[in-house]
Coordinates of C-alpha atoms in Angstrom, one line a residue:
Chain A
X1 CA -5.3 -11.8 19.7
X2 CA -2.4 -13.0 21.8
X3 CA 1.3 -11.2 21.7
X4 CA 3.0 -14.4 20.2
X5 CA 0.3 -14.3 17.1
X6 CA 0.3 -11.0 16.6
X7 CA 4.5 -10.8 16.5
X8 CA 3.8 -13.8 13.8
X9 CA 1.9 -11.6 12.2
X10 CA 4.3 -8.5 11.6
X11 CA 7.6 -10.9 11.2
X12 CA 5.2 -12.4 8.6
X13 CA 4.7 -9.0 6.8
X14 CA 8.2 -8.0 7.7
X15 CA 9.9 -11.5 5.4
X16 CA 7.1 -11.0 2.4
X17 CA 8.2 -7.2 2.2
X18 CA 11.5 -8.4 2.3
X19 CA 10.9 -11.3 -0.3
X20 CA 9.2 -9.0 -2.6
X21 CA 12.2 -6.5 -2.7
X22 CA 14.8 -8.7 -3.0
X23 CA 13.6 -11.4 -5.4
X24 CA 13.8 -9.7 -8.7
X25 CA 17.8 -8.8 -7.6
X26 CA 18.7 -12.6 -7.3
X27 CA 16.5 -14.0 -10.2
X28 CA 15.8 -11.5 -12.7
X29 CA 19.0 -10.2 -13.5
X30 CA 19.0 -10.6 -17.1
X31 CA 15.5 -11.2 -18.8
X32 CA 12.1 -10.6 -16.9
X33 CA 9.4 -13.0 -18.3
X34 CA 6.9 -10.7 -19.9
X35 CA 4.3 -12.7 -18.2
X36 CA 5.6 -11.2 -15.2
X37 CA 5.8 -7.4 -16.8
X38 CA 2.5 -7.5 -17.8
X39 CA 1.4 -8.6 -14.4
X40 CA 3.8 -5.6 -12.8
X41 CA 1.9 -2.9 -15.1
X42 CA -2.0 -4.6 -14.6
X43 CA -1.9 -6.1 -10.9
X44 CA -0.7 -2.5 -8.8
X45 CA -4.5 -0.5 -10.3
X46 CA -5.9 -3.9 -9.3
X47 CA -5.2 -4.3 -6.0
X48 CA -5.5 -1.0 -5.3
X49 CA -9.3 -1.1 -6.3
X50 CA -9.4 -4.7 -4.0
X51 CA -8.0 -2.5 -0.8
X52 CA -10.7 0.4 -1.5
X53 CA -13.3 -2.2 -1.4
X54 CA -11.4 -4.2 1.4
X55 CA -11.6 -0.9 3.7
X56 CA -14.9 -0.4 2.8
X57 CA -15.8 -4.3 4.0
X58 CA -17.6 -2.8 7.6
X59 CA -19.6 -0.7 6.2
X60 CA -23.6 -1.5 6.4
X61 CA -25.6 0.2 3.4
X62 CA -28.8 -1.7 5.1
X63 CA -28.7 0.0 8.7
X64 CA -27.4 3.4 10.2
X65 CA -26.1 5.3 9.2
X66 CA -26.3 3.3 6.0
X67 CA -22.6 3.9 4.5
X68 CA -23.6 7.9 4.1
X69 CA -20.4 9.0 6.1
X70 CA -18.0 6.9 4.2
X71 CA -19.8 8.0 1.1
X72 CA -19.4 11.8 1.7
X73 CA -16.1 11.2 2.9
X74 CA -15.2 9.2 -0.1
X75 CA -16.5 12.4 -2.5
X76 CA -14.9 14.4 -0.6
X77 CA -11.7 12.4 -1.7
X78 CA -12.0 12.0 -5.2
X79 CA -13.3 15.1 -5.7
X80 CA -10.2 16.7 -4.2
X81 CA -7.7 14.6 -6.2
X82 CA -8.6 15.1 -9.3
X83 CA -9.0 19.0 -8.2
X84 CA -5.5 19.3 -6.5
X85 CA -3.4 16.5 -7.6
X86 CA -2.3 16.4 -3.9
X87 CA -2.8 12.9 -2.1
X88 CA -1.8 14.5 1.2
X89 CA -4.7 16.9 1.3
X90 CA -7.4 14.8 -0.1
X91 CA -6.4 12.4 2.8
X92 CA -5.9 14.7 5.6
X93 CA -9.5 16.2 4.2
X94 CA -11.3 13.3 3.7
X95 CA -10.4 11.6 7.1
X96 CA -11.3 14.9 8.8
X97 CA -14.7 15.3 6.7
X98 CA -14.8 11.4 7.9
X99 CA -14.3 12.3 11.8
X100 CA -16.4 15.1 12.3
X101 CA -19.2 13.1 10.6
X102 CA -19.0 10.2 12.6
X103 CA -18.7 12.0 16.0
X104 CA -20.7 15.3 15.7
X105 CA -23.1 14.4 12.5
X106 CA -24.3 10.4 13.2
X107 CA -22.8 10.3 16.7
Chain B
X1 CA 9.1 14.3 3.9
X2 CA 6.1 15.5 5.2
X3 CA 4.2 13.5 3.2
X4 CA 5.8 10.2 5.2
X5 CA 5.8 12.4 9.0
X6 CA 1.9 12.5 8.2
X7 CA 1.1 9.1 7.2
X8 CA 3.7 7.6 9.5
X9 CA 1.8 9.4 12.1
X10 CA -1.5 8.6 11.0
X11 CA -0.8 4.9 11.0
X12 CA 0.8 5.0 14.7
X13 CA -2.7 6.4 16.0
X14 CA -4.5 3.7 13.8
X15 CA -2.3 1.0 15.9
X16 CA -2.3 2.6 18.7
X17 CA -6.4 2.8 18.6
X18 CA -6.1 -1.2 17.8
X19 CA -4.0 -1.8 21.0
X20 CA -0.7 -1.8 19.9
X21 CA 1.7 0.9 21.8
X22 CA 4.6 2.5 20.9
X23 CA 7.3 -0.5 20.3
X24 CA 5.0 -2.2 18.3
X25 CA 5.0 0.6 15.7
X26 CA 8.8 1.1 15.8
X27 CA 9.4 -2.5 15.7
X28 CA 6.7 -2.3 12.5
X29 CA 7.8 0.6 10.9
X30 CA 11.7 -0.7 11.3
X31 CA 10.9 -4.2 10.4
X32 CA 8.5 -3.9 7.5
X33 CA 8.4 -0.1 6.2
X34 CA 5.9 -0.3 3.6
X35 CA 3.3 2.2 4.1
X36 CA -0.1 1.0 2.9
X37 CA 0.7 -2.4 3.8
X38 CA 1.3 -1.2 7.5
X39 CA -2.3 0.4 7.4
X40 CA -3.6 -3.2 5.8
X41 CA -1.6 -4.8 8.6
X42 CA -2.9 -2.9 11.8
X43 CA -6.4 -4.4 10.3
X44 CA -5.1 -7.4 9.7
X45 CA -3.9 -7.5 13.5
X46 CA -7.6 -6.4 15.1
X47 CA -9.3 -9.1 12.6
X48 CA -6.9 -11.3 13.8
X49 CA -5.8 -13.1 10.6
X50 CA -4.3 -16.2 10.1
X51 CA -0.5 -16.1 9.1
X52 CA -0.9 -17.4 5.4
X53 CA -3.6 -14.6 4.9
X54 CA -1.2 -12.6 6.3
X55 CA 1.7 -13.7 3.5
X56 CA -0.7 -13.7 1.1
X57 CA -1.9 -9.8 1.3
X58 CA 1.5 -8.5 1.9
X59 CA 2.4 -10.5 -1.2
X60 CA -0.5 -9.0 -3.5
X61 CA -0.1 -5.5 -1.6
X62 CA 3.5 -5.4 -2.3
X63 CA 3.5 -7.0 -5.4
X64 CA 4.5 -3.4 -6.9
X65 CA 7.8 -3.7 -5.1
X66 CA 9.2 -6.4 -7.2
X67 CA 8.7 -4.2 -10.7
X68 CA 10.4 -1.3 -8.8
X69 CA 13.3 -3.6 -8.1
X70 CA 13.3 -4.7 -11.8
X71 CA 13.9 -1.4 -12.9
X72 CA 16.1 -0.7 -10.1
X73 CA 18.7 -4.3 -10.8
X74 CA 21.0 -2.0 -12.9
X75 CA 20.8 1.2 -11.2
X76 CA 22.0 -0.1 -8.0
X77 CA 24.8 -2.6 -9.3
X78 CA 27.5 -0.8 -8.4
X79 CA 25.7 0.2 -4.5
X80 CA 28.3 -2.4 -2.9
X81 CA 27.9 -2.4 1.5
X82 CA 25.1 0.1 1.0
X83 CA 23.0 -2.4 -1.2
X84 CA 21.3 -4.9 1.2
X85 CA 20.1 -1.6 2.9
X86 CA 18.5 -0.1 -0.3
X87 CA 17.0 -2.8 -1.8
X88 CA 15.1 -3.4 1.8
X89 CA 14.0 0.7 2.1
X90 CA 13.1 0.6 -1.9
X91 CA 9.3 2.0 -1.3
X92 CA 6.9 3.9 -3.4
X93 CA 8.2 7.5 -2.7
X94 CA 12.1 6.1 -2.4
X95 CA 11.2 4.7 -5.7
X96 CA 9.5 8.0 -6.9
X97 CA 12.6 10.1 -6.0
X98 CA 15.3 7.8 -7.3
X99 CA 13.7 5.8 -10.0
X100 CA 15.1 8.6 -12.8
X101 CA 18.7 7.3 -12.1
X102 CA 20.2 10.7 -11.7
X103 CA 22.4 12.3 -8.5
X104 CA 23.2 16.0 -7.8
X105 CA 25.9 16.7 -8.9
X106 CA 29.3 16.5 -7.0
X107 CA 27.6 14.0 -5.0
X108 CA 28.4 10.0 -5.0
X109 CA 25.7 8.5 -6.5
X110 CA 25.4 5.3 -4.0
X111 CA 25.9 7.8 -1.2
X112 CA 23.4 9.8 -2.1
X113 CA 20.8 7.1 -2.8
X114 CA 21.7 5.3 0.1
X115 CA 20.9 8.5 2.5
X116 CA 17.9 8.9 0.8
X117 CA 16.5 5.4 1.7
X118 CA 17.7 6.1 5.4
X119 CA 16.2 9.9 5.7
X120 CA 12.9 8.3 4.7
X121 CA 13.0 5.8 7.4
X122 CA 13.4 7.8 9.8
X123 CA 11.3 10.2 8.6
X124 CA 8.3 7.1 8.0
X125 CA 9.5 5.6 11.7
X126 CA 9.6 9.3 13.5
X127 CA 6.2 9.7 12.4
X128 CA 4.8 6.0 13.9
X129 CA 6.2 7.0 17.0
X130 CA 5.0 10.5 17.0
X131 CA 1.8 9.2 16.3
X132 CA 1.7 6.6 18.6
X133 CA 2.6 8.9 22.0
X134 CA 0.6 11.8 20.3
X135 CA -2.4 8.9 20.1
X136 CA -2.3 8.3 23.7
X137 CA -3.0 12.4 24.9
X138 CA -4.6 14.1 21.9
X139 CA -7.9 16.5 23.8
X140 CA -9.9 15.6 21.3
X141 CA -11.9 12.3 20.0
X142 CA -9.6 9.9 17.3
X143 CA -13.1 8.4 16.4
X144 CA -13.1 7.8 12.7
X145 CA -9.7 8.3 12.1
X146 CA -9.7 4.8 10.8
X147 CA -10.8 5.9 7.6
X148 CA -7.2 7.3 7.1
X149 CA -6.4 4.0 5.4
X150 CA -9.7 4.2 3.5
X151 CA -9.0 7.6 2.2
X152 CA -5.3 6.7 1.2
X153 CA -6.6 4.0 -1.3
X154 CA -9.6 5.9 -2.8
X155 CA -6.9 9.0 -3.6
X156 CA -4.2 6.3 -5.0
X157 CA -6.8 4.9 -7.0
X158 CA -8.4 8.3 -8.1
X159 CA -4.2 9.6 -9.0
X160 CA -3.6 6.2 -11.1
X161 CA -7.3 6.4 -12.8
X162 CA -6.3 9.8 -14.0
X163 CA -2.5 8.8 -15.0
X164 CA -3.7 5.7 -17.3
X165 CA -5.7 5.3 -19.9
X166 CA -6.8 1.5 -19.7
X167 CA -9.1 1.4 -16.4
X168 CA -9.9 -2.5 -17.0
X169 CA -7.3 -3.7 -14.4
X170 CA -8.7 -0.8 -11.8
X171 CA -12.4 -2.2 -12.5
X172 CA -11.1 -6.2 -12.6
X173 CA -9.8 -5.0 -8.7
X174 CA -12.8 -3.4 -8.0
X175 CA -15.4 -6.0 -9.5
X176 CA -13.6 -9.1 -8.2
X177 CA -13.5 -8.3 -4.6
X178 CA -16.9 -7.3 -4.6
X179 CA -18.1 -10.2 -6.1
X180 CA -15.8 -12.2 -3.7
X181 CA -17.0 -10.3 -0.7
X182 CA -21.1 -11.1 -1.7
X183 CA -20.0 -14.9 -2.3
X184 CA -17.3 -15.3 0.9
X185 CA -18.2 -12.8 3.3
X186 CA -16.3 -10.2 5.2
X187 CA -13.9 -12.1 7.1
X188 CA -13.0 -14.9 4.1
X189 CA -13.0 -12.9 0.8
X190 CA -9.3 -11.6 0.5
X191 CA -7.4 -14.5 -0.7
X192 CA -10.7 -15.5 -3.0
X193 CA -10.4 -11.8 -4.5
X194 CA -6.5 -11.9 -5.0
X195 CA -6.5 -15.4 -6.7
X196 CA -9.9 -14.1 -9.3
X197 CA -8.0 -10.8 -9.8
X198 CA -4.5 -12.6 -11.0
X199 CA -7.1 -15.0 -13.2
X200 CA -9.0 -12.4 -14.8
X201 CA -5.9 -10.9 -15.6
X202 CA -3.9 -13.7 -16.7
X203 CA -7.3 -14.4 -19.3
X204 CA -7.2 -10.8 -20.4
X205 CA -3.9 -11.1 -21.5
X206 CA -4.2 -14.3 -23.3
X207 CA -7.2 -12.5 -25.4
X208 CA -5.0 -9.3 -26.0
X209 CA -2.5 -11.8 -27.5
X210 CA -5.0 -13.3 -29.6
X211 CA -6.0 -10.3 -31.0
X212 CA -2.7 -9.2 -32.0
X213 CA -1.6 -12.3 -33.4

């Protein structure tokens, strides 16, 4: 991808981010739709769900090392955030757990 | 604080590993400052997406931000010169830290809220940079450090699953992109997924209401 695209791309995120903050200031100042509450409380668990699957796009269950890393790694992640409560460890752990895998383990 | 120097970091070794130096995080981190969708976005810059995709994700990833500004249209009425600035640095852990309303004491509310949006900027855009130079001498292998972003989703979504009681929007997420990513493919299934999520949604809502009626 050239400079020029890729600079698209970021002023891009940068004016969406943007939009997303300010809008509710200028438009919903008074009343907010409850169509638009009920999509604030449903659509966040949602998407989050479509990233995990979005990240996990690459990975191939049908050839080496058939998805086992990310799937250890994964454990490794829940497991730890339902123990701890602590985002910042089950990250820092899983992607660890993830890196020695991939370099020492399946390398 | 440390939570943002990590990630911060984290995500300016991701871009640096994509080919992007040490402006392009600044610039990214100054420009955009949303966290996950910075992690989305260094993918979305080494797939080489087109710019609607582009609008469209940061739309549905940041979606969240427009319900934090709801709740935040009173709180910050009064902010005057230092408004413009907070509603653009209103992220999740600003959000998480001022969202109760409440300022120590002595202190000028708007003041106060307004330095917290800045010291997390700095801390979020320290961290990019940090991680960007660090990214470019670090004596070991960054293989696999990629899965940074991977692991920062699957522990949001493990937190929220364990702070709500109805999973069905978590599963609707979950079960639509797959489904997209079987029918489209790898490189087309994202807007697909977003547009079946907000439908699914929209229907389950209609069928709540049904009921209730």
């Amino acid at each position: 991808m050239n400079s020029m695209h890729a600079a698209a791309l970021v002023a891009a995120m940068s004016v969406m981010t943007i939009l997303t903050r300010f809008l509710p200031f200028i438009v919903f100042r008074k009343n907010t739709p409850r169509y638009i509450t009920y999509l604030g409380k449903v659509l966040p668990p949602a998407i989050i769900g479509m990233l995990v699957i979005y990240c996990l796009k690459d990975v191939s269950i049908l050839s080496k090392p058939f998805g086992i890393p990310e799937l250890i790694a994964a454990i490794c992640v829940v497991g730890l955030q339902v123990w701890k409560r602590n985002s910042l460890i089950s990250i820092l752990t899983g992607t660890v757990v993830y890196m020695v895998m991939v370099q020492m383990v399946f390398g | 604080m440390a939570g943002y120097v990590v990630l911060g970091t984290g995500f300016g070794i991701l871009l640096r590993n994509a080919g992007y130096g040490v402006l392009w995080a600044a610039a990214m981190s100054l420009l955009i400052y949303a966290g996950s969708m910075q992690y989305v976005g260094v993918s979305l810059l080494t797939g080489g997406a087109s710019v609607l995709t582009t609008l469209l994700t940061t739309f549905m990833v940041n979606a969240r931000h427009l319900f934090y500004s709801i709740s935040m249209v009173d709180t910050y009425k009064d902010a005057g010169r230092y408004k413009p600035y907070m509603i653009f640095a209103l992220t999740d852990e600003t959000y998480s830290l001022l969202c109760d309303g409440k300022a120590p004491e002595g202190a000028d509310p708007n003041t106060y809220r307004f330095l917290v949006s800045l010291f997390n900027q700095s801390y979020w855009v320290a961290g990019s940079v940090i991680g960007s130079l660090l990214g470019g001498v670090l004596p070991f292998s960054t293989a696999g450090i990629e899965f940074s972003m991977t692991a920062l989703f699957i522990a949001s979504f493990t937190e929220q699953w364990l702070t709500t009681r109805d999973h069905i929007p978590a599963l609707t997420g979950l079960l639509s992109t797959l489904l997209c990513l079987v029918i489209f493919g790898k490189d087309r299934f994202l807007i697909p997924a977003m547009l079946l999520i907000t439908l699914v949604l929209t229907l389950l809502r209609r069928r709540e209401e049904g009921e209730t009626v």
